[in-house]
Amino acid sequence: MDGWKILGAPGISDGGAHSVSLFATAAGNIYSAFRETGNSNRTAVMRYFEDEWIYVGTRDFSSANVSDIAMYVYDETPYVAYKDPSFAYSVTCARNKTGNWEIPGYQISNGEASFIDIHFDENVQMPYIVFQDGATGKKAAVVRYSGAY
């Protein structure tokens, strides 16, 4: 039958899910990132695997009450950018390359960030983040990580 089908069990989050993001890799793997109310309002990332959703790494890598979550998955490594209330609502970026979450960048924006998105340049293997920056009168800003990543 044609139509939409739920992947895995309905209701994959532990409590309410806010600021959701979804990414499908070229290999057909599906990842979802969201703020999870059953997890002290921290970011959770899950991967759809063998008809069920499993957590990617720990569920407590972000501050509480994050928002504007955006995700990109490169080479099966999820990169998550979000508005972080612990750093004046600036952008924070995290990745899970080896099963553990790493935070290579806190307070990426100069002011409060909104409308965050993240993409990856596969040629230079670096993430780019775009956001509305409150420090510039809510103008758009684009950043790229400089240095070894």
PDB file of C-alpha atoms in Angstrom:
ATOM      1  CA  MET A   1       0.000   0.000   0.000  1.00  0.00           C
ATOM      2  CA  ASP A   2       1.251   3.469  -0.860  1.00  0.00           C
ATOM      3  CA  GLY A   3       1.621   6.018   1.900  1.00  0.00           C
ATOM      4  CA  TRP A   4       3.788   7.051   4.811  1.00  0.00           C
ATOM      5  CA  LYS A   5       5.211   4.321   7.072  1.00  0.00           C
ATOM      6  CA  ILE A   6       6.582   4.814  10.590  1.00  0.00           C
ATOM      7  CA  LEU A   7      10.180   3.617  10.906  1.00  0.00           C
ATOM      8  CA  GLY A   8      10.548   1.444  13.998  1.00  0.00           C
ATOM      9  CA  ALA A   9       8.262   1.874  16.982  1.00  0.00           C
ATOM     10  CA  PRO A  10       6.239   5.100  17.197  1.00  0.00           C
ATOM     11  CA  GLY A  11       7.556   7.637  19.677  1.00  0.00           C
ATOM     12  CA  ILE A  12      11.331   7.124  19.587  1.00  0.00           C
ATOM     13  CA  SER A  13      12.220   9.899  22.033  1.00  0.00           C
ATOM     14  CA  ASP A  14      12.226   9.661  25.819  1.00  0.00           C
ATOM     15  CA  GLY A  15       9.518  12.247  26.394  1.00  0.00           C
ATOM     16  CA  GLY A  16       8.773  15.163  24.114  1.00  0.00           C
ATOM     17  CA  ALA A  17      11.028  15.981  21.178  1.00  0.00           C
ATOM     18  CA  HIS A  18      11.761  19.582  20.186  1.00  0.00           C
ATOM     19  CA  SER A  19      13.898  21.230  17.503  1.00  0.00           C
ATOM     20  CA  VAL A  20      14.107  18.044  15.434  1.00  0.00           C
ATOM     21  CA  SER A  21      16.524  17.438  12.560  1.00  0.00           C
ATOM     22  CA  LEU A  22      16.809  14.496  10.164  1.00  0.00           C
ATOM     23  CA  PHE A  23      19.563  13.314   7.823  1.00  0.00           C
ATOM     24  CA  ALA A  24      19.736  10.390   5.384  1.00  0.00           C
ATOM     25  CA  THR A  25      23.199   9.290   4.229  1.00  0.00           C
ATOM     26  CA  ALA A  26      24.102   8.090   0.736  1.00  0.00           C
ATOM     27  CA  ALA A  27      24.452   4.599   2.252  1.00  0.00           C
ATOM     28  CA  GLY A  28      20.797   4.735   3.298  1.00  0.00           C
ATOM     29  CA  ASN A  29      21.323   5.286   7.025  1.00  0.00           C
ATOM     30  CA  ILE A  30      18.828   7.576   8.763  1.00  0.00           C
ATOM     31  CA  TYR A  31      19.791   9.807  11.703  1.00  0.00           C
ATOM     32  CA  SER A  32      17.584  12.024  13.854  1.00  0.00           C
ATOM     33  CA  ALA A  33      18.654  14.729  16.326  1.00  0.00           C
ATOM     34  CA  PHE A  34      16.380  16.513  18.781  1.00  0.00           C
ATOM     35  CA  ARG A  35      16.079  18.058  22.224  1.00  0.00           C
ATOM     36  CA  GLU A  36      14.626  15.362  24.447  1.00  0.00           C
ATOM     37  CA  THR A  37      12.469  16.372  27.444  1.00  0.00           C
ATOM     38  CA  GLY A  38      13.000  12.982  29.117  1.00  0.00           C
ATOM     39  CA  ASN A  39      16.737  13.678  28.999  1.00  0.00           C
ATOM     40  CA  SER A  40      16.816  16.998  30.904  1.00  0.00           C
ATOM     41  CA  ASN A  41      16.108  18.808  27.608  1.00  0.00           C
ATOM     42  CA  ARG A  42      19.501  17.841  26.202  1.00  0.00           C
ATOM     43  CA  THR A  43      20.343  16.881  22.639  1.00  0.00           C
ATOM     44  CA  ALA A  44      19.927  13.260  21.619  1.00  0.00           C
ATOM     45  CA  VAL A  45      20.977  11.693  18.317  1.00  0.00           C
ATOM     46  CA  MET A  46      19.530   8.399  17.132  1.00  0.00           C
ATOM     47  CA  ARG A  47      20.219   6.142  14.157  1.00  0.00           C
ATOM     48  CA  TYR A  48      17.691   3.860  12.521  1.00  0.00           C
ATOM     49  CA  PHE A  49      19.286   0.390  12.481  1.00  0.00           C
ATOM     50  CA  GLU A  50      17.670  -2.992  11.779  1.00  0.00           C
ATOM     51  CA  ASP A  51      14.119  -1.675  12.209  1.00  0.00           C
ATOM     52  CA  GLU A  52      14.789   0.125  15.498  1.00  0.00           C
ATOM     53  CA  TRP A  53      16.148   3.461  16.683  1.00  0.00           C
ATOM     54  CA  ILE A  54      19.359   3.393  18.743  1.00  0.00           C
ATOM     55  CA  TYR A  55      21.165   6.257  20.469  1.00  0.00           C
ATOM     56  CA  VAL A  56      24.437   7.467  18.977  1.00  0.00           C
ATOM     57  CA  GLY A  57      26.891   7.886  21.852  1.00  0.00           C
ATOM     58  CA  THR A  58      25.774   9.336  25.159  1.00  0.00           C
ATOM     59  CA  ARG A  59      22.589  11.347  25.522  1.00  0.00           C
ATOM     60  CA  ASP A  60      24.058  14.060  27.752  1.00  0.00           C
ATOM     61  CA  PHE A  61      26.683  15.750  25.586  1.00  0.00           C
ATOM     62  CA  SER A  62      24.898  19.097  25.297  1.00  0.00           C
ATOM     63  CA  SER A  63      23.694  21.703  27.751  1.00  0.00           C
ATOM     64  CA  ALA A  64      20.049  21.644  28.799  1.00  0.00           C
ATOM     65  CA  ASN A  65      17.400  23.553  26.839  1.00  0.00           C
ATOM     66  CA  VAL A  66      19.284  23.791  23.546  1.00  0.00           C
ATOM     67  CA  SER A  67      17.336  24.779  20.427  1.00  0.00           C
ATOM     68  CA  ASP A  68      17.684  25.371  16.683  1.00  0.00           C
ATOM     69  CA  ILE A  69      19.284  21.940  16.246  1.00  0.00           C
ATOM     70  CA  ALA A  70      20.760  21.162  12.817  1.00  0.00           C
ATOM     71  CA  MET A  71      22.584  17.987  11.797  1.00  0.00           C
ATOM     72  CA  TYR A  72      24.745  16.749   8.939  1.00  0.00           C
ATOM     73  CA  VAL A  73      26.246  13.268   8.697  1.00  0.00           C
ATOM     74  CA  TYR A  74      29.521  12.829   6.816  1.00  0.00           C
ATOM     75  CA  ASP A  75      31.138   9.404   6.502  1.00  0.00           C
ATOM     76  CA  GLU A  76      28.693   8.102   9.161  1.00  0.00           C
ATOM     77  CA  THR A  77      29.927  10.777  11.603  1.00  0.00           C
ATOM     78  CA  PRO A  78      27.076  12.986  12.861  1.00  0.00           C
ATOM     79  CA  TYR A  79      27.812  16.703  13.276  1.00  0.00           C
ATOM     80  CA  VAL A  80      25.253  18.634  15.330  1.00  0.00           C
ATOM     81  CA  ALA A  81      25.046  22.426  15.628  1.00  0.00           C
ATOM     82  CA  TYR A  82      22.685  24.080  18.101  1.00  0.00           C
ATOM     83  CA  LYS A  83      21.857  27.228  20.053  1.00  0.00           C
ATOM     84  CA  ASP A  84      23.502  26.781  23.465  1.00  0.00           C
ATOM     85  CA  PRO A  85      22.003  28.643  26.463  1.00  0.00           C
ATOM     86  CA  SER A  86      25.161  27.931  28.487  1.00  0.00           C
ATOM     87  CA  PHE A  87      27.102  30.218  26.138  1.00  0.00           C
ATOM     88  CA  ALA A  88      24.776  33.230  25.748  1.00  0.00           C
ATOM     89  CA  TYR A  89      22.663  31.338  23.183  1.00  0.00           C
ATOM     90  CA  SER A  90      25.618  31.158  20.816  1.00  0.00           C
ATOM     91  CA  VAL A  91      26.232  28.278  18.388  1.00  0.00           C
ATOM     92  CA  THR A  92      27.924  25.111  19.641  1.00  0.00           C
ATOM     93  CA  CYS A  93      28.995  22.265  17.345  1.00  0.00           C
ATOM     94  CA  ALA A  94      29.486  18.625  18.377  1.00  0.00           C
ATOM     95  CA  ARG A  95      30.478  15.482  16.491  1.00  0.00           C
ATOM     96  CA  ASN A  96      30.554  11.777  17.244  1.00  0.00           C
ATOM     97  CA  LYS A  97      33.427  10.235  15.328  1.00  0.00           C
ATOM     98  CA  THR A  98      34.587   7.406  17.581  1.00  0.00           C
ATOM     99  CA  GLY A  99      31.481   6.634  19.613  1.00  0.00           C
ATOM    100  CA  ASN A 100      32.088   9.597  21.908  1.00  0.00           C
ATOM    101  CA  TRP A 101      30.810  13.130  21.489  1.00  0.00           C
ATOM    102  CA  GLU A 102      33.476  15.794  20.959  1.00  0.00           C
ATOM    103  CA  ILE A 103      32.791  19.531  21.151  1.00  0.00           C
ATOM    104  CA  PRO A 104      35.380  21.282  18.967  1.00  0.00           C
ATOM    105  CA  GLY A 105      33.643  24.634  19.151  1.00  0.00           C
ATOM    106  CA  TYR A 106      31.777  26.525  21.853  1.00  0.00           C
ATOM    107  CA  GLN A 107      30.442  30.045  21.454  1.00  0.00           C
ATOM    108  CA  ILE A 108      30.899  30.071  17.689  1.00  0.00           C
ATOM    109  CA  SER A 109      28.681  33.104  17.081  1.00  0.00           C
ATOM    110  CA  ASN A 110      29.332  36.555  18.519  1.00  0.00           C
ATOM    111  CA  GLY A 111      25.730  36.999  19.628  1.00  0.00           C
ATOM    112  CA  GLU A 112      22.586  34.983  20.085  1.00  0.00           C
ATOM    113  CA  ALA A 113      22.185  32.646  17.114  1.00  0.00           C
ATOM    114  CA  SER A 114      18.987  31.533  15.412  1.00  0.00           C
ATOM    115  CA  PHE A 115      17.960  29.580  12.310  1.00  0.00           C
ATOM    116  CA  ILE A 116      21.084  27.400  12.428  1.00  0.00           C
ATOM    117  CA  ASP A 117      22.020  25.056   9.588  1.00  0.00           C
ATOM    118  CA  ILE A 118      25.110  22.927   8.995  1.00  0.00           C
ATOM    119  CA  HIS A 119      26.599  21.423   5.846  1.00  0.00           C
ATOM    120  CA  PHE A 120      29.830  19.655   5.029  1.00  0.00           C
ATOM    121  CA  ASP A 121      32.401  20.310   2.316  1.00  0.00           C
ATOM    122  CA  GLU A 122      33.604  16.830   1.456  1.00  0.00           C
ATOM    123  CA  ASN A 123      36.557  18.186  -0.562  1.00  0.00           C
ATOM    124  CA  VAL A 124      38.201  19.771   2.482  1.00  0.00           C
ATOM    125  CA  GLN A 125      36.385  17.588   5.046  1.00  0.00           C
ATOM    126  CA  MET A 126      35.156  20.541   7.087  1.00  0.00           C
ATOM    127  CA  PRO A 127      31.736  21.571   8.365  1.00  0.00           C
ATOM    128  CA  TYR A 128      30.223  24.960   7.587  1.00  0.00           C
ATOM    129  CA  ILE A 129      27.563  26.528   9.795  1.00  0.00           C
ATOM    130  CA  VAL A 130      25.172  29.305   8.786  1.00  0.00           C
ATOM    131  CA  PHE A 131      23.016  31.201  11.272  1.00  0.00           C
ATOM    132  CA  GLN A 132      21.340  34.483  12.054  1.00  0.00           C
ATOM    133  CA  ASP A 133      23.724  36.386  14.371  1.00  0.00           C
ATOM    134  CA  GLY A 134      22.191  38.707  16.952  1.00  0.00           C
ATOM    135  CA  ALA A 135      25.500  40.581  17.263  1.00  0.00           C
ATOM    136  CA  THR A 136      25.194  41.862  13.683  1.00  0.00           C
ATOM    137  CA  GLY A 137      21.583  43.008  13.782  1.00  0.00           C
ATOM    138  CA  LYS A 138      20.359  39.504  12.945  1.00  0.00           C
ATOM    139  CA  LYS A 139      22.295  39.332   9.684  1.00  0.00           C
ATOM    140  CA  ALA A 140      23.344  35.975   8.282  1.00  0.00           C
ATOM    141  CA  ALA A 141      26.799  34.663   9.142  1.00  0.00           C
ATOM    142  CA  VAL A 142      28.721  31.663   7.805  1.00  0.00           C
ATOM    143  CA  VAL A 143      31.616  30.042   9.671  1.00  0.00           C
ATOM    144  CA  ARG A 144      34.030  27.223   8.963  1.00  0.00           C
ATOM    145  CA  TYR A 145      36.235  25.481  11.486  1.00  0.00           C
ATOM    146  CA  SER A 146      39.888  26.458  11.067  1.00  0.00           C
ATOM    147  CA  GLY A 147      42.596  24.087  12.180  1.00  0.00           C
ATOM    148  CA  ALA A 148      42.794  20.320  12.517  1.00  0.00           C
ATOM    149  CA  TYR A 149      39.370  18.826  12.938  1.00  0.00           C
TER     150      TYR A 149
END
